[in-house]
Structure formats: C-alpha cells, structure tokens
Amino acid sequence: MDSPPPRRRALFGYEPPPSASDGGPLSVTELAQRARRFLEGEFASVAVKGEITDVSRSQRGHIYFTLKDANSQIPAVLWEGAARSLDFQLQNGLEVVARGNLTLYAPRGRFQFICQKITPAGEGLLEAKFRALTAEYEAKGWFDESLKKPLPFLPRVIGIVTSPTGAAIHDILETLLRRHPRASVLLAPAKVQGVGASEDIARAIRLLDGRDDVEVLIVGRGGGSLEDLWAFNEPAVVEAIRRARTPVISAVGHEVDVTLADRVADVRALTPTRAGEVVVPELEALIDGVRILRDRLDREVTGLLRNASLTLDALGRSWALREPRRMVQRASERVKELRAALTRSLEGTHRRLEERLRRLDRIPSGRLLLARLVRARQEVAGLRREMDGAMRRNLEGARADLERLGPLLESLSPLAVLQRGYSITRTKDDGRILRSSNEAAPGDEIVTLLADGEIVSRVEES
Amino acid sequence: MAKKVDLSFEEKLKKLEDIVESLENGELALEKAVDRYQKGVRLHAELQADLDRMEKRVRMLTEEGREVEFEGAADEDDDQ
C-alpha cells in the first residue's frame, strides 16, 4: 500500500525538505517552512540601513520596530539580550545600520529582521534639527562669552525651574542646602519632557525672572536621551534664557549631553548637583571670613592706637601742651577773681542799704517815714535785680571766654602741632624720642613722625 | 556714592576687605585710620546682620501664583 509518508513534526526547527517530486499541494506550514529556510539561508548575516519607526517595547524587554526607507519597510526585532547592551536610545526617525538575519514568523506569515547589532547611521531628524538650530543661534551670536552675566555672590532668592518630582530638584537642593543651610529657594515647577514642555519651561523662567527677589535661576532636569532632553533645545527655552535679566545656570542631564539651553545659559553646570554647588558660597566659610576680617580690623587699630598714645604721651611732656594749659588756667583764675570782686562790691552796696533802712527804722515813725520806707524797699528790690543781671552778664562773659579758649587748646593738640610743620623724631630701634643731638650717632636709623606719615632716615652726623 | 542700604552683601564684604587692607598697609594718618575703623565696624555689623537675617525657605509656586512650602526635597536624608 502506497500511503503518503507519515507527517513528521518539526523538532527543534528541523524538518526534512518536503519533496516537490511528490507533486501534491504543500500545506501552508510546509510552504512557510520552506520560505523560512530559504530566507535564513540566503540572508543569514546582512547589514541594512534604514530609518526606525513604530518603536515598541514588550514586557520582556524585546524591542519591536520597523525599518523603512522611502518605498519599503521591514518589521524588525531586537531581542531582550541585545536590547540591554544598546548604548543609545532607539527612537522614531533615527537612521540606523542594523546587522542580523531575515526569518519568517510562520504563525503570521510575516518576515522579520532579527537584529544582532544596531548602530546609528549618520544623523536622524532630531540631530539634523539640533544642528540647524545650533547654526542659527551661533550666527545670531547668542552663545557668545561676552553675553554671559556673572552670578551673584550671595543670591537673596534662588529660582529653580524643573520638575518638582524629578531627580534634579532633589540633587540641587541637597547640595545647595548642605553648603548654605539658610538659603532661600523658590521652585517654579515645569514639565521637562513631552508635548508642551518647552513652553512650560519658558513660562516658568519668565515668571521667576520677573520677580525682584530672585537673583539667580537654575534651569534643568536629569539626564536622558536626546529625545528626553529635547525641550532644552527648543527655541522657546533658548530664547527665554537669553532674554532673562537674571543670570541663568543650566543643569541639564549628565556631562555628555549638551543642549542649546546649556550653550545659551550664563553658566553651564554639568549636573544638577554641580548647579547646587556653584549657586551659593558655603555659609560657614562666609561666617568665618567675616569674623577674620573683623579680627584683622581690630588688631590693626589696636596697634595704631598704641603707637598714637605713645606719641601723645611724648607730646604731653613738651612745652607746647604745658603752655596752653597754663593759659587756660590763668584765664579761669582771672574769671574767678572777677567774680569774687563783683560779688564783694555788690554785697557791700546791698549791706549799706540795709543799714540805712535799719537806721530809718529807729527814727520815730510817721506817714512820711512809712512812705520813705516803701520807697527804700523798692529801691532795694531794683538794686537787687540790677545786681542779678550784672552777675549773670559776668558769668556769661566768663563762659564765652572759656569757649574761646577751647579751640585754642585744640589748635595746640599734638596732631595740629604736627600739621604746622613740627615733627617728632624717634630712634627706629626702640622708638625712643630724641631730645638732644647727642642721643643719635652717625649710622643710626631714625623715624620722623609728620602730620601725615613717617620718614625713615639715617644720621649722617650729629 | 550709592546709599548704604543699596549695597549687596558682596559689595559690603569687598569694602570691608579694602578697609582692612588699607589699615594693614599702615599708611594712613591716625584720624583717617580711626575713621576707616569705624566704617569697618559698621560694615562688619551689617554683614553679620545680613547673615543672621538669612533663613532657610524652600517654596514652590502654585499654578495660581501662590507660594507654598516645598516638601519634595526632604526625603530619606532629612537631617534638618
């Protein structure tokens, strides 16, 4: 009996070729198997160049996408193992060279390119756009060093534009507050990737830039693919940074990613952490610095005053000061004498009048006497007023005298004396004041103190 | 000359440094030195006050333009 050969199941992908000589129709599976073997044999290792589109990632980590050019497309897959070692982001529009083999996925009758290795080829759409924008802003001079604004030394308020939930804000704040635990920060939250992100970032920049208290801005996000960072290349963001009056620190991603925002910013921080470092000085160093300046200030002035008081002591012993002091002393003695004499004379008049009144009192009384008495009393009162006035005038005169003498004393103060051309000479060694030519020998160094400074000289002869 | 209130912390610090250096050069007449010293003491007090006045504030702008405390930063290593 000539029965058809038993159908053998494909084991481990192996199945002996069906014999066409059988002449019978092939099953669908048989045809698919033959096509698959053909494809796998013919295209066992091939490199293909095309644009990536329709990227999707399975739960297991395989990446499915379509390779296409102007007229054709081929479905492709990158198995999980190869996908893991990929060192760039597969994204729509990216031009790549893929190496691998063709196969046929029998359940769907679809042929598929299995990628073993994939590398970017030339530039994709985003790269081209990036290059065009870079050229445009370079031509406008927007990246020029001359436009860079200096950062404030100690900003009152630090404005930050980033996502409130991203890694960047955490990194920035951690570093910033460690360096300056009393800093003031204002976060303007913005969407940092996806549709509308660039407008959102630009709006947040303008918002913070419009505030008087915000003295520096940090604009950024954590690292990512070119596509993730794309908002920071968009004209809306680049222009908002360029037009800001407030200095801007960019802090986008990691060191390798340079965005146009980085290039237009006044300062580029390589990472958000680095932005937290450059934006504030260390508070502790600041406190120390201020204290040290105060110490130096005090030390200098203490030294100066000690020198000055030595000079004053020396001057105090000289005639220039003894003389005016004596003048004042004499003046005040004279004032005292005058006052005593005046008092004596007025008191004498008063006493004589009182005496006359008492005598009148002893004479037998009458209306006439009484009238006289009243008149006499008035006379006494008038005299007393006069006396008081004279006394006051005299004291005022004395005070004016003293006031005149005050400035005189001052004009004879040591500094004023020096101003008039006198000088004091001391030995350089021990600061002794020279009063006699015998006190210095040829070759000695001497210091001459003048009103505005010192001259150091050497004695030729004495 | 700008009013004192308009000087930034940095400008005040710079002024104080200049004063200390001019004193350390020792070329000033006594009166001028004392005058500088007093200015220096005043600047020091202002700098000190500026530092003392500082106060940690981490705020976030809401969509309505209000300012609210921002807590997002204080996670695992919340050591304040």
mmCIF file with all atom_site columns, C-alpha atoms in Angstrom, chain A residues 355-438:
data_model
loop_
_atom_site.group_PDB
_atom_site.id
_atom_site.type_symbol
_atom_site.label_atom_id
_atom_site.label_alt_id
_atom_site.label_comp_id
_atom_site.label_asym_id
_atom_site.label_entity_id
_atom_site.label_seq_id
_atom_site.pdbx_PDB_ins_code
_atom_site.Cartn_x
_atom_site.Cartn_y
_atom_site.Cartn_z
_atom_site.occupancy
_atom_site.B_iso_or_equiv
_atom_site.pdbx_formal_charge
_atom_site.auth_seq_id
_atom_site.auth_comp_id
_atom_site.auth_asym_id
_atom_site.auth_atom_id
_atom_site.pdbx_PDB_model_num
ATOM 1  C CA . GLU A 1 355 ? 21.891 149.537 107.183 1.00 0.00 ? 355 GLU A CA 1
ATOM 2  C CA . ARG A 1 356 ? 20.141 152.756 106.117 1.00 0.00 ? 356 ARG A CA 1
ATOM 3  C CA . LEU A 1 357 ? 16.789 151.053 106.325 1.00 0.00 ? 357 LEU A CA 1
ATOM 4  C CA . ARG A 1 358 ? 17.532 149.764 109.756 1.00 0.00 ? 358 ARG A CA 1
ATOM 5  C CA . ARG A 1 359 ? 18.573 153.304 110.840 1.00 0.00 ? 359 ARG A CA 1
ATOM 6  C CA . LEU A 1 360 ? 15.346 154.738 109.426 1.00 0.00 ? 360 LEU A CA 1
ATOM 7  C CA . ASP A 1 361 ? 13.546 152.164 111.399 1.00 0.00 ? 361 ASP A CA 1
ATOM 8  C CA . ARG A 1 362 ? 14.919 153.530 114.624 1.00 0.00 ? 362 ARG A CA 1
ATOM 9  C CA . ILE A 1 363 ? 13.650 157.083 113.945 1.00 0.00 ? 363 ILE A CA 1
ATOM 10 C CA . PRO A 1 364 ? 10.167 157.806 115.455 1.00 0.00 ? 364 PRO A CA 1
ATOM 11 C CA . SER A 1 365 ? 7.610  156.746 112.919 1.00 0.00 ? 365 SER A CA 1
ATOM 12 C CA . GLY A 1 366 ? 5.069  158.688 110.856 1.00 0.00 ? 366 GLY A CA 1
ATOM 13 C CA . ARG A 1 367 ? 3.324  158.580 107.454 1.00 0.00 ? 367 ARG A CA 1
ATOM 14 C CA . LEU A 1 368 ? 6.313  160.262 105.895 1.00 0.00 ? 368 LEU A CA 1
ATOM 15 C CA . LEU A 1 369 ? 8.590  157.676 107.320 1.00 0.00 ? 369 LEU A CA 1
ATOM 16 C CA . LEU A 1 370 ? 6.434  154.845 106.121 1.00 0.00 ? 370 LEU A CA 1
ATOM 17 C CA . ALA A 1 371 ? 6.373  156.231 102.566 1.00 0.00 ? 371 ALA A CA 1
ATOM 18 C CA . ARG A 1 372 ? 10.129 156.539 102.684 1.00 0.00 ? 372 ARG A CA 1
ATOM 19 C CA . LEU A 1 373 ? 10.406 153.026 103.841 1.00 0.00 ? 373 LEU A CA 1
ATOM 20 C CA . VAL A 1 374 ? 8.287  151.720 100.993 1.00 0.00 ? 374 VAL A CA 1
ATOM 21 C CA . ARG A 1 375 ? 10.334 153.714 98.520  1.00 0.00 ? 375 ARG A CA 1
ATOM 22 C CA . ALA A 1 376 ? 13.541 152.418 100.032 1.00 0.00 ? 376 ALA A CA 1
ATOM 23 C CA . ARG A 1 377 ? 12.303 148.846 99.758  1.00 0.00 ? 377 ARG A CA 1
ATOM 24 C CA . GLN A 1 378 ? 11.513 149.385 96.082  1.00 0.00 ? 378 GLN A CA 1
ATOM 25 C CA . GLU A 1 379 ? 14.944 150.823 95.653  1.00 0.00 ? 379 GLU A CA 1
ATOM 26 C CA . VAL A 1 380 ? 16.479 147.767 97.230  1.00 0.00 ? 380 VAL A CA 1
ATOM 27 C CA . ALA A 1 381 ? 14.450 145.428 95.023  1.00 0.00 ? 381 ALA A CA 1
ATOM 28 C CA . GLY A 1 382 ? 15.560 147.364 91.950  1.00 0.00 ? 382 GLY A CA 1
ATOM 29 C CA . LEU A 1 383 ? 19.140 147.190 93.034  1.00 0.00 ? 383 LEU A CA 1
ATOM 30 C CA . ARG A 1 384 ? 18.896 143.504 93.604  1.00 0.00 ? 384 ARG A CA 1
ATOM 31 C CA . ARG A 1 385 ? 17.510 142.966 90.109  1.00 0.00 ? 385 ARG A CA 1
ATOM 32 C CA . GLU A 1 386 ? 20.324 145.022 88.747  1.00 0.00 ? 386 GLU A CA 1
ATOM 33 C CA . MET A 1 387 ? 22.782 143.047 90.759  1.00 0.00 ? 387 MET A CA 1
ATOM 34 C CA . ASP A 1 388 ? 21.421 139.749 89.453  1.00 0.00 ? 388 ASP A CA 1
ATOM 35 C CA . GLY A 1 389 ? 21.606 140.999 85.899  1.00 0.00 ? 389 GLY A CA 1
ATOM 36 C CA . ALA A 1 390 ? 25.181 142.131 86.308  1.00 0.00 ? 390 ALA A CA 1
ATOM 37 C CA . MET A 1 391 ? 26.075 138.842 87.878  1.00 0.00 ? 391 MET A CA 1
ATOM 38 C CA . ARG A 1 392 ? 24.541 136.904 85.031  1.00 0.00 ? 392 ARG A CA 1
ATOM 39 C CA . ARG A 1 393 ? 26.243 139.036 82.397  1.00 0.00 ? 393 ARG A CA 1
ATOM 40 C CA . ASN A 1 394 ? 29.531 138.469 84.105  1.00 0.00 ? 394 ASN A CA 1
ATOM 41 C CA . LEU A 1 395 ? 29.151 134.724 84.243  1.00 0.00 ? 395 LEU A CA 1
ATOM 42 C CA . GLU A 1 396 ? 28.154 134.681 80.610  1.00 0.00 ? 396 GLU A CA 1
ATOM 43 C CA . GLY A 1 397 ? 31.256 136.627 79.769  1.00 0.00 ? 397 GLY A CA 1
ATOM 44 C CA . ALA A 1 398 ? 33.344 134.116 81.644  1.00 0.00 ? 398 ALA A CA 1
ATOM 45 C CA . ARG A 1 399 ? 31.721 131.217 79.788  1.00 0.00 ? 399 ARG A CA 1
ATOM 46 C CA . ALA A 1 400 ? 32.366 132.893 76.447  1.00 0.00 ? 400 ALA A CA 1
ATOM 47 C CA . ASP A 1 401 ? 35.975 133.316 77.457  1.00 0.00 ? 401 ASP A CA 1
ATOM 48 C CA . LEU A 1 402 ? 36.256 129.614 78.150  1.00 0.00 ? 402 LEU A CA 1
ATOM 49 C CA . GLU A 1 403 ? 34.588 128.787 74.850  1.00 0.00 ? 403 GLU A CA 1
ATOM 50 C CA . ARG A 1 404 ? 37.094 130.925 73.037  1.00 0.00 ? 404 ARG A CA 1
ATOM 51 C CA . LEU A 1 405 ? 39.938 129.219 74.807  1.00 0.00 ? 405 LEU A CA 1
ATOM 52 C CA . GLY A 1 406 ? 38.709 125.700 73.991  1.00 0.00 ? 406 GLY A CA 1
ATOM 53 C CA . PRO A 1 407 ? 39.554 125.791 70.279  1.00 0.00 ? 407 PRO A CA 1
ATOM 54 C CA . LEU A 1 408 ? 42.857 127.422 71.125  1.00 0.00 ? 408 LEU A CA 1
ATOM 55 C CA . LEU A 1 409 ? 43.681 124.425 73.250  1.00 0.00 ? 409 LEU A CA 1
ATOM 56 C CA . GLU A 1 410 ? 42.608 122.186 70.438  1.00 0.00 ? 410 GLU A CA 1
ATOM 57 C CA . SER A 1 411 ? 44.725 124.007 67.888  1.00 0.00 ? 411 SER A CA 1
ATOM 58 C CA . LEU A 1 412 ? 47.678 123.187 70.051  1.00 0.00 ? 412 LEU A CA 1
ATOM 59 C CA . SER A 1 413 ? 46.909 119.479 70.157  1.00 0.00 ? 413 SER A CA 1
ATOM 60 C CA . PRO A 1 414 ? 49.735 117.195 69.008  1.00 0.00 ? 414 PRO A CA 1
ATOM 61 C CA . LEU A 1 415 ? 48.242 116.476 65.618  1.00 0.00 ? 415 LEU A CA 1
ATOM 62 C CA . ALA A 1 416 ? 47.672 120.166 64.933  1.00 0.00 ? 416 ALA A CA 1
ATOM 63 C CA . VAL A 1 417 ? 51.209 120.869 66.047  1.00 0.00 ? 417 VAL A CA 1
ATOM 64 C CA . LEU A 1 418 ? 52.479 118.345 63.543  1.00 0.00 ? 418 LEU A CA 1
ATOM 65 C CA . GLN A 1 419 ? 50.241 119.935 60.919  1.00 0.00 ? 419 GLN A CA 1
ATOM 66 C CA . ARG A 1 420 ? 52.012 123.243 61.485  1.00 0.00 ? 420 ARG A CA 1
ATOM 67 C CA . GLY A 1 421 ? 55.285 121.686 60.473  1.00 0.00 ? 421 GLY A CA 1
ATOM 68 C CA . TYR A 1 422 ? 56.743 120.440 63.741  1.00 0.00 ? 422 TYR A CA 1
ATOM 69 C CA . SER A 1 423 ? 57.885 116.856 63.837  1.00 0.00 ? 423 SER A CA 1
ATOM 70 C CA . ILE A 1 424 ? 58.898 114.252 66.352  1.00 0.00 ? 424 ILE A CA 1
ATOM 71 C CA . THR A 1 425 ? 61.934 112.105 65.819  1.00 0.00 ? 425 THR A CA 1
ATOM 72 C CA . ARG A 1 426 ? 62.387 108.677 67.351  1.00 0.00 ? 426 ARG A CA 1
ATOM 73 C CA . THR A 1 427 ? 65.039 106.032 67.073  1.00 0.00 ? 427 THR A CA 1
ATOM 74 C CA . LYS A 1 428 ? 63.978 103.241 64.805  1.00 0.00 ? 428 LYS A CA 1
ATOM 75 C CA . ASP A 1 429 ? 65.259 100.542 67.128  1.00 0.00 ? 429 ASP A CA 1
ATOM 76 C CA . ASP A 1 430 ? 63.331 101.228 70.304  1.00 0.00 ? 430 ASP A CA 1
ATOM 77 C CA . GLY A 1 431 ? 61.098 104.185 69.432  1.00 0.00 ? 431 GLY A CA 1
ATOM 78 C CA . ARG A 1 432 ? 62.852 106.479 71.968  1.00 0.00 ? 432 ARG A CA 1
ATOM 79 C CA . ILE A 1 433 ? 62.081 110.177 71.343  1.00 0.00 ? 433 ILE A CA 1
ATOM 80 C CA . LEU A 1 434 ? 65.191 112.204 70.532  1.00 0.00 ? 434 LEU A CA 1
ATOM 81 C CA . ARG A 1 435 ? 65.543 115.391 72.558  1.00 0.00 ? 435 ARG A CA 1
ATOM 82 C CA . SER A 1 436 ? 69.204 116.070 72.017  1.00 0.00 ? 436 SER A CA 1
ATOM 83 C CA . SER A 1 437 ? 71.605 115.644 69.130  1.00 0.00 ? 437 SER A CA 1
ATOM 84 C CA . ASN A 1 438 ? 73.737 113.564 71.497  1.00 0.00 ? 438 ASN A CA 1
#
